[in-house]
XYZ file of C-alpha atoms in Angstrom:
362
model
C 0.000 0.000 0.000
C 1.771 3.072 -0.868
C 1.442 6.121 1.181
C 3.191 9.402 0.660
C 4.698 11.112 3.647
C 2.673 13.377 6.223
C 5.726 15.761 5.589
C 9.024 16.449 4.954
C 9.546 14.480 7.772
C 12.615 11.997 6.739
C 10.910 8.513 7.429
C 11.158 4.925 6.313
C 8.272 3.660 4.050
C 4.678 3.305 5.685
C 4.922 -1.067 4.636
C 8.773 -1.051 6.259
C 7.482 0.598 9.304
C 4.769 -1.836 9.915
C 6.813 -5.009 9.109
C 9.495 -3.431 11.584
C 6.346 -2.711 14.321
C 5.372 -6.439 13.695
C 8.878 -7.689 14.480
C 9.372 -6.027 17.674
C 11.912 -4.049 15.955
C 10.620 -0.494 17.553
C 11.421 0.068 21.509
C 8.719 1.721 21.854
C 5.633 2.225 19.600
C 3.224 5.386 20.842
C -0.441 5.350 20.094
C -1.351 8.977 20.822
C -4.925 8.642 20.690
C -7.659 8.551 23.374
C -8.605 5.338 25.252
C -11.790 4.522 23.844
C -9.935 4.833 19.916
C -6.618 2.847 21.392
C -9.441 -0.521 22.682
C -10.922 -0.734 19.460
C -8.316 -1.570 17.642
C -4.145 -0.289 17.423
C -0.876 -1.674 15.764
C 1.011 -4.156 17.261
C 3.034 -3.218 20.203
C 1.606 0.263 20.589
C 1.098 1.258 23.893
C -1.948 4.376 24.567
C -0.085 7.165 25.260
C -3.072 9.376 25.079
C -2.471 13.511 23.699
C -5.469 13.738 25.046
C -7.586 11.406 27.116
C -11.441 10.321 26.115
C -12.759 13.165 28.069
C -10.322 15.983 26.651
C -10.855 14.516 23.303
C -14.796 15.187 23.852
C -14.430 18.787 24.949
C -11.876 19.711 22.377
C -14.022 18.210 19.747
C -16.920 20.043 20.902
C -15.537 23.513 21.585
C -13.701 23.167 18.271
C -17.641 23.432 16.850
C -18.222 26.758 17.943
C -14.647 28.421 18.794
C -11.202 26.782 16.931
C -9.156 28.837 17.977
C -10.195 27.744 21.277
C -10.293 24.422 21.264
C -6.670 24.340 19.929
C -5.714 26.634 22.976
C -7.098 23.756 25.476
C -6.165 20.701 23.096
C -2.588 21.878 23.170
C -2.645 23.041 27.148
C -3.249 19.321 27.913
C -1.186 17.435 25.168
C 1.529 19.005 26.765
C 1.026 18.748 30.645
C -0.098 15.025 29.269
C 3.258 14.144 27.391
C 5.102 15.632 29.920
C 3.853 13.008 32.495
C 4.726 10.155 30.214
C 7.863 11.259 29.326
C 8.362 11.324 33.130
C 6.699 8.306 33.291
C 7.854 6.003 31.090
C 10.109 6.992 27.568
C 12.551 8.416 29.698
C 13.337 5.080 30.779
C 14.531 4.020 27.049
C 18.426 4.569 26.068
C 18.999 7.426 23.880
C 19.492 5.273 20.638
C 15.941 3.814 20.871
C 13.828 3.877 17.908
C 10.267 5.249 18.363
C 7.355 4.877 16.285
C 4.329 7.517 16.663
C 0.812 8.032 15.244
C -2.726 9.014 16.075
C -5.698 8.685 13.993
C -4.688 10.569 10.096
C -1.198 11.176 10.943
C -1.779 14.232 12.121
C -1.631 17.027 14.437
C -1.685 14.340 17.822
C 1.215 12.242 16.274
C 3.070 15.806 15.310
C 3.022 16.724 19.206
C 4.784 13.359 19.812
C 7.235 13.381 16.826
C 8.451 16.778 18.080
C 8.914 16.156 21.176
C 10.768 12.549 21.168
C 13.510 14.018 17.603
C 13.806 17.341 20.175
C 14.894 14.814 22.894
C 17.410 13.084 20.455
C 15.582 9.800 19.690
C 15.212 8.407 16.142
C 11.341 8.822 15.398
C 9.342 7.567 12.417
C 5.786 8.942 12.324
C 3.425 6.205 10.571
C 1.598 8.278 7.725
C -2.038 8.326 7.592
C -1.912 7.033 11.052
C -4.444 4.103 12.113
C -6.775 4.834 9.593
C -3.799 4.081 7.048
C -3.120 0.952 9.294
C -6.727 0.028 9.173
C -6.986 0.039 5.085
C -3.339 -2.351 5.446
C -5.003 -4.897 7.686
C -8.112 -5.109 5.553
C -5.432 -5.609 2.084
C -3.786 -8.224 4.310
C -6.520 -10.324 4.872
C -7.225 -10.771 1.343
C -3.742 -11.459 0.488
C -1.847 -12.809 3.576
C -3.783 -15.744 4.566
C -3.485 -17.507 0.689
C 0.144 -17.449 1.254
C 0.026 -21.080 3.992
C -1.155 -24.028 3.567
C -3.294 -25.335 6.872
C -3.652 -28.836 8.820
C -7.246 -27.905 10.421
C -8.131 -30.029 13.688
C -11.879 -30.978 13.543
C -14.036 -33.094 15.724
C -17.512 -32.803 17.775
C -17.416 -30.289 20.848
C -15.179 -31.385 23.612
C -13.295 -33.613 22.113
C -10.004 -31.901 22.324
C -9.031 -29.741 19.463
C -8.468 -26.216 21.453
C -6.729 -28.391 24.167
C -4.516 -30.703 21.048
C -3.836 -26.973 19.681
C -2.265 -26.140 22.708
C -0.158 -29.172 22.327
C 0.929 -28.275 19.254
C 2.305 -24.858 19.627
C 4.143 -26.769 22.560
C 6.187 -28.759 20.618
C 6.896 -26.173 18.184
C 4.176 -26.177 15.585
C 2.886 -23.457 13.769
C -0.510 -22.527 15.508
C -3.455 -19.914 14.856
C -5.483 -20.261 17.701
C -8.716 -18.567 16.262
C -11.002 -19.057 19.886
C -7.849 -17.730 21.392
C -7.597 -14.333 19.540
C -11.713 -14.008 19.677
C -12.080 -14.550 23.271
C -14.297 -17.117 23.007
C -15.066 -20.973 22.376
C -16.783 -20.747 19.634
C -20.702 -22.383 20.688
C -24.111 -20.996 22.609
C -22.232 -21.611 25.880
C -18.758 -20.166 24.515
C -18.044 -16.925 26.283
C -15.778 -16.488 28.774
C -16.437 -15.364 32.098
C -15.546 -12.139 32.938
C -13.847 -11.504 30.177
C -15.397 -9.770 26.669
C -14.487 -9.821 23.020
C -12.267 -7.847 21.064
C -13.840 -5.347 18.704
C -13.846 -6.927 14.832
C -11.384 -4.606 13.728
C -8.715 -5.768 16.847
C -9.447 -9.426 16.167
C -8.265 -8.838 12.693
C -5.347 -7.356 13.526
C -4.429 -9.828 16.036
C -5.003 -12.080 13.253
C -2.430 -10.429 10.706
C 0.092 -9.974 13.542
C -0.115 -13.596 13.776
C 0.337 -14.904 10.336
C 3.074 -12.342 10.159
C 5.377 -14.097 12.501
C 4.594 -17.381 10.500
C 6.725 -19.910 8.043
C 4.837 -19.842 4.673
C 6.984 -23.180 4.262
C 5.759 -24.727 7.226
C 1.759 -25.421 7.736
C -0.459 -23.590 10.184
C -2.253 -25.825 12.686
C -5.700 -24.434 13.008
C -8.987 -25.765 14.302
C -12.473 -25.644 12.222
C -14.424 -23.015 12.495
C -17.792 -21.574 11.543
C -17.853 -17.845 9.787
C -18.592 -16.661 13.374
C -16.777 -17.129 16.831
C -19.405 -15.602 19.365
C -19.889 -12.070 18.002
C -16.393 -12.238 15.498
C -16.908 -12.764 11.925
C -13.984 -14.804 10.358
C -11.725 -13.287 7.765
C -13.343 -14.895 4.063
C -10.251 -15.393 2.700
C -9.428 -16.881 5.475
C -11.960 -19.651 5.664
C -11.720 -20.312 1.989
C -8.152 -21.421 2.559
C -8.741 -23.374 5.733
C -11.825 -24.828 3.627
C -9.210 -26.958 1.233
C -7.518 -27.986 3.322
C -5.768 -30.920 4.904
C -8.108 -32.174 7.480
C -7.528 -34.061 10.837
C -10.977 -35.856 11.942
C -10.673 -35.882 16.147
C -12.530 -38.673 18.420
C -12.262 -39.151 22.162
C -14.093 -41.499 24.448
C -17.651 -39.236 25.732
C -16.011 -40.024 29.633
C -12.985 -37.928 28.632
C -15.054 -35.022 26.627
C -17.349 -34.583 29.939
C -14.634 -34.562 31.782
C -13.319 -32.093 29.594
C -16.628 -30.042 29.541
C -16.335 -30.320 33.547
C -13.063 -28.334 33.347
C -13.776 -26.230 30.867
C -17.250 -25.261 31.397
C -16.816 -25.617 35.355
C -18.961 -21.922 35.781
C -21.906 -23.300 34.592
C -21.949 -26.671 36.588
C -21.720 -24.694 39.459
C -24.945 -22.617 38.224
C -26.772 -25.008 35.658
C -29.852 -22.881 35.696
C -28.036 -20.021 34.092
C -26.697 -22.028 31.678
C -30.352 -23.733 30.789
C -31.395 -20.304 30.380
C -28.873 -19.623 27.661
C -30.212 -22.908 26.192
C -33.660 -21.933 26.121
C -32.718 -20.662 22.763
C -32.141 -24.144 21.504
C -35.691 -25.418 23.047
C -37.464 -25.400 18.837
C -34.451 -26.899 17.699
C -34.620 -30.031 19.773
C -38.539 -30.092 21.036
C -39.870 -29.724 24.125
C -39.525 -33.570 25.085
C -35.672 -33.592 24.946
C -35.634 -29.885 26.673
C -37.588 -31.135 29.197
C -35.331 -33.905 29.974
C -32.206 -31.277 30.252
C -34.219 -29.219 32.253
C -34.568 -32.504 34.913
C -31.268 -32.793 34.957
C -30.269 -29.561 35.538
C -32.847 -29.129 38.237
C -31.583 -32.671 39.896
C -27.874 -31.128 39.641
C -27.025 -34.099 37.518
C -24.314 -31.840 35.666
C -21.949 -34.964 34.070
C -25.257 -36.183 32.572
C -26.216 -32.825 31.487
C -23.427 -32.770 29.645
C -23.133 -36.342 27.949
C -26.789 -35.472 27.196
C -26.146 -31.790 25.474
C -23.571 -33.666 23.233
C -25.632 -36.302 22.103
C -28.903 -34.754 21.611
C -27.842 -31.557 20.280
C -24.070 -30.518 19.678
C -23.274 -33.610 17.859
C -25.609 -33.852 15.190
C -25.334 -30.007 14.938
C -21.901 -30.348 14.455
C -21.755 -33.084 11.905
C -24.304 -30.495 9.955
C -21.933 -27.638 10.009
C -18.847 -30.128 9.040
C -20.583 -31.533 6.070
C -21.480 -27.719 4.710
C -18.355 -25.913 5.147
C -15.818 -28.829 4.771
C -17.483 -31.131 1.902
C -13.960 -33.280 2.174
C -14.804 -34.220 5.651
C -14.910 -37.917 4.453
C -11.158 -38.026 3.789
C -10.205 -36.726 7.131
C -6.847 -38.507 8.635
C -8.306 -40.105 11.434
C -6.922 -39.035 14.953
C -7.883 -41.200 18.423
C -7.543 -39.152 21.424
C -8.193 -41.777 24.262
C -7.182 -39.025 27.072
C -7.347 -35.491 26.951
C -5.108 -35.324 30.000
C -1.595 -32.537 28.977
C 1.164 -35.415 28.740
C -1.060 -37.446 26.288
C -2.142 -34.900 24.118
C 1.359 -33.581 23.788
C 2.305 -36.804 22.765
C 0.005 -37.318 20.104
C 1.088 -33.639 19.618
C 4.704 -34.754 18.508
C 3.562 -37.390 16.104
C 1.270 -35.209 14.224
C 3.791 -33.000 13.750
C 6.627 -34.893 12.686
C 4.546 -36.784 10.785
C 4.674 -35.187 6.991
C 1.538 -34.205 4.995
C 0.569 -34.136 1.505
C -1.873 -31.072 0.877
């Protein structure tokens, strides 16, 4: 994506400056926008070192609607008491030969503040142009492109029979892994969020994503698990899926003792409150009649939780999931065939090391 320069600024190219933010090769990268801008989404690395913070932000943009001049008087009053605290705070910690990387929304007057102030110090400073919004158009190129460049073994299998947990394994031992459920916060099904702790925003999920295939081996395969075109509220990258749709598959089983054993572990919040989670399943209730409902609801109300469970995956998550399987991987059928007999860490790592040394055709 080519960008010209904010300025006369002397800078590397926009593309170097991201592959060099991706690789860890700034000490410090400075997101000088507000909170609220810096959670929804920021290059890799970037730490919020706000010009202004959310409330500044809101009063300069408002005064700025009936008085410019004015607004720029109190924008600039606090950028400057605020960079002075986190220059106190934390760059003067870094070694005069650091290299910085600035930027703010358009590249504009918020990054300028910051630019001027770290090349006045003496540091070497590259301000990204266009700022996040530039960023944002990069990601959104790079999920077209980036994702055709691997190949992918994908791990799939009914709920709870191992594939986040075999994943895991994986990376251990040095495999290539893109933990989707990972980056999205979430597992993926009805009962899939985590407690306590919410999504990223779709435009942060994607990034996480391209900072993740970045790092990879295009020569080496990308373990990933199946996946739907949503993960809780996250829409999967198309290109994305379309590659991980052709190809390679791994077809999981495990024993049902070890996947409730599993769900026991994994889903431990909602054993200890089973109504709460038969009110999230209330949803389900036309899908599987009011018979088979009923007899969850018994078992929820009798605190019969490992039943519960063996029940759920029978009666409704796997014949669900052999559905979804069959629509967005047709070549289900030719799956290598994987038995998981314990989903303890030691096993799983040791099935872990034989699916990775062992070589794949694509």
């Amino acid at each position: 994506m080519a960008t010209s320069p904010i300025s006369s600024e002397p800078q590397a190219s926009f593309s170097s400056m991201l592959t060099d933010a991706h690789a860890g090769q700034y000490a410090l990268v400075i997101d000088a926008r507000s909170q609220r801008e810096y959670t929804e989404d920021h290059v890799p690395r970037a730490v919020n070192l706000p010009v202004v913070d959310n409330e500044e932000y809101a009063e300069v943009g408002t005064t700025h609607r009936t008085d410019k001049h004015r607004a720029y008087l109190i924008g600039v009053s606090y950028a400057l008491k605020n960079i002075s605290h986190s220059i106190e705070d934390l760059v003067a910690s870094y070694p005069k030969d650091a290299k910085m990387l600035v930027y703010c929304f358009r590249g504009g007057k918020r990054s300028k503040l910051w630019f001027d102030a770290l090349s006045t110090i003496g540091y070497h400073v590259d301000r990204l142009p266009g700022g996040w919004k530039a960023y944002r158009a990069w990601v959104r190129d790079q999920l077209i492109e980036l994702p055709r460049k691997f190949r992918y073994n994908v791990l799939c299998g009914p709920t709870g029979c191992g594939k986040t947990r075999l994943l895991s394994a994986l990376a251990s031992v040095g495999a290539q892994v893109l933990d989707l459920e990972d980056l999205a916060q979430h597992r993926g099904s009805l009962l899939g969020d985590l407690p306590g702790i919410a999504q990223p925003t779709q435009k942060r999920f994607e990034s996480l994503v391209v900072e993740k295939l970045s790092r990879f081996d295009p020569s080496r395969p990308i373990w990933v698990e199946s996946e739907s075109k949503k993960i809780g509220a996250i829409q999967v990258p198309s290109a994305l899926l379309e590659t991980m749709r052709s190809a390679h598959l791994f077809s999981l089983t495990a024993p049902m003792a070890e996947r409730v054993a599993l769900w026991r572990e994994d889903y431990g919040h909602f054993e200890r409150d089973l109504d709460g989670m038969m009110d999230r399943l209330r949803h389900l209730r036309p899908l599987v009649g009011g018979d088979e409902f009923s007899r969850w609801q018994s078992l929820a109300t009798e605190r019969r939780a490992p039943e519960l469970f063996e029940r759920l995956m029978e009666a409704h998550y796997d014949p669900a999931y052999a559905h979804s399987i069959r629509k967005n991987f047709p070549s289900v059928a030719q799956a290598s065939k994987v038995e998981l007999r314990r989903l303890d860490r030691k096993s799983l790592l040791e099935r872990a090391r034989q699916l990775h040394g062992e070589p794949v055709t694509a």
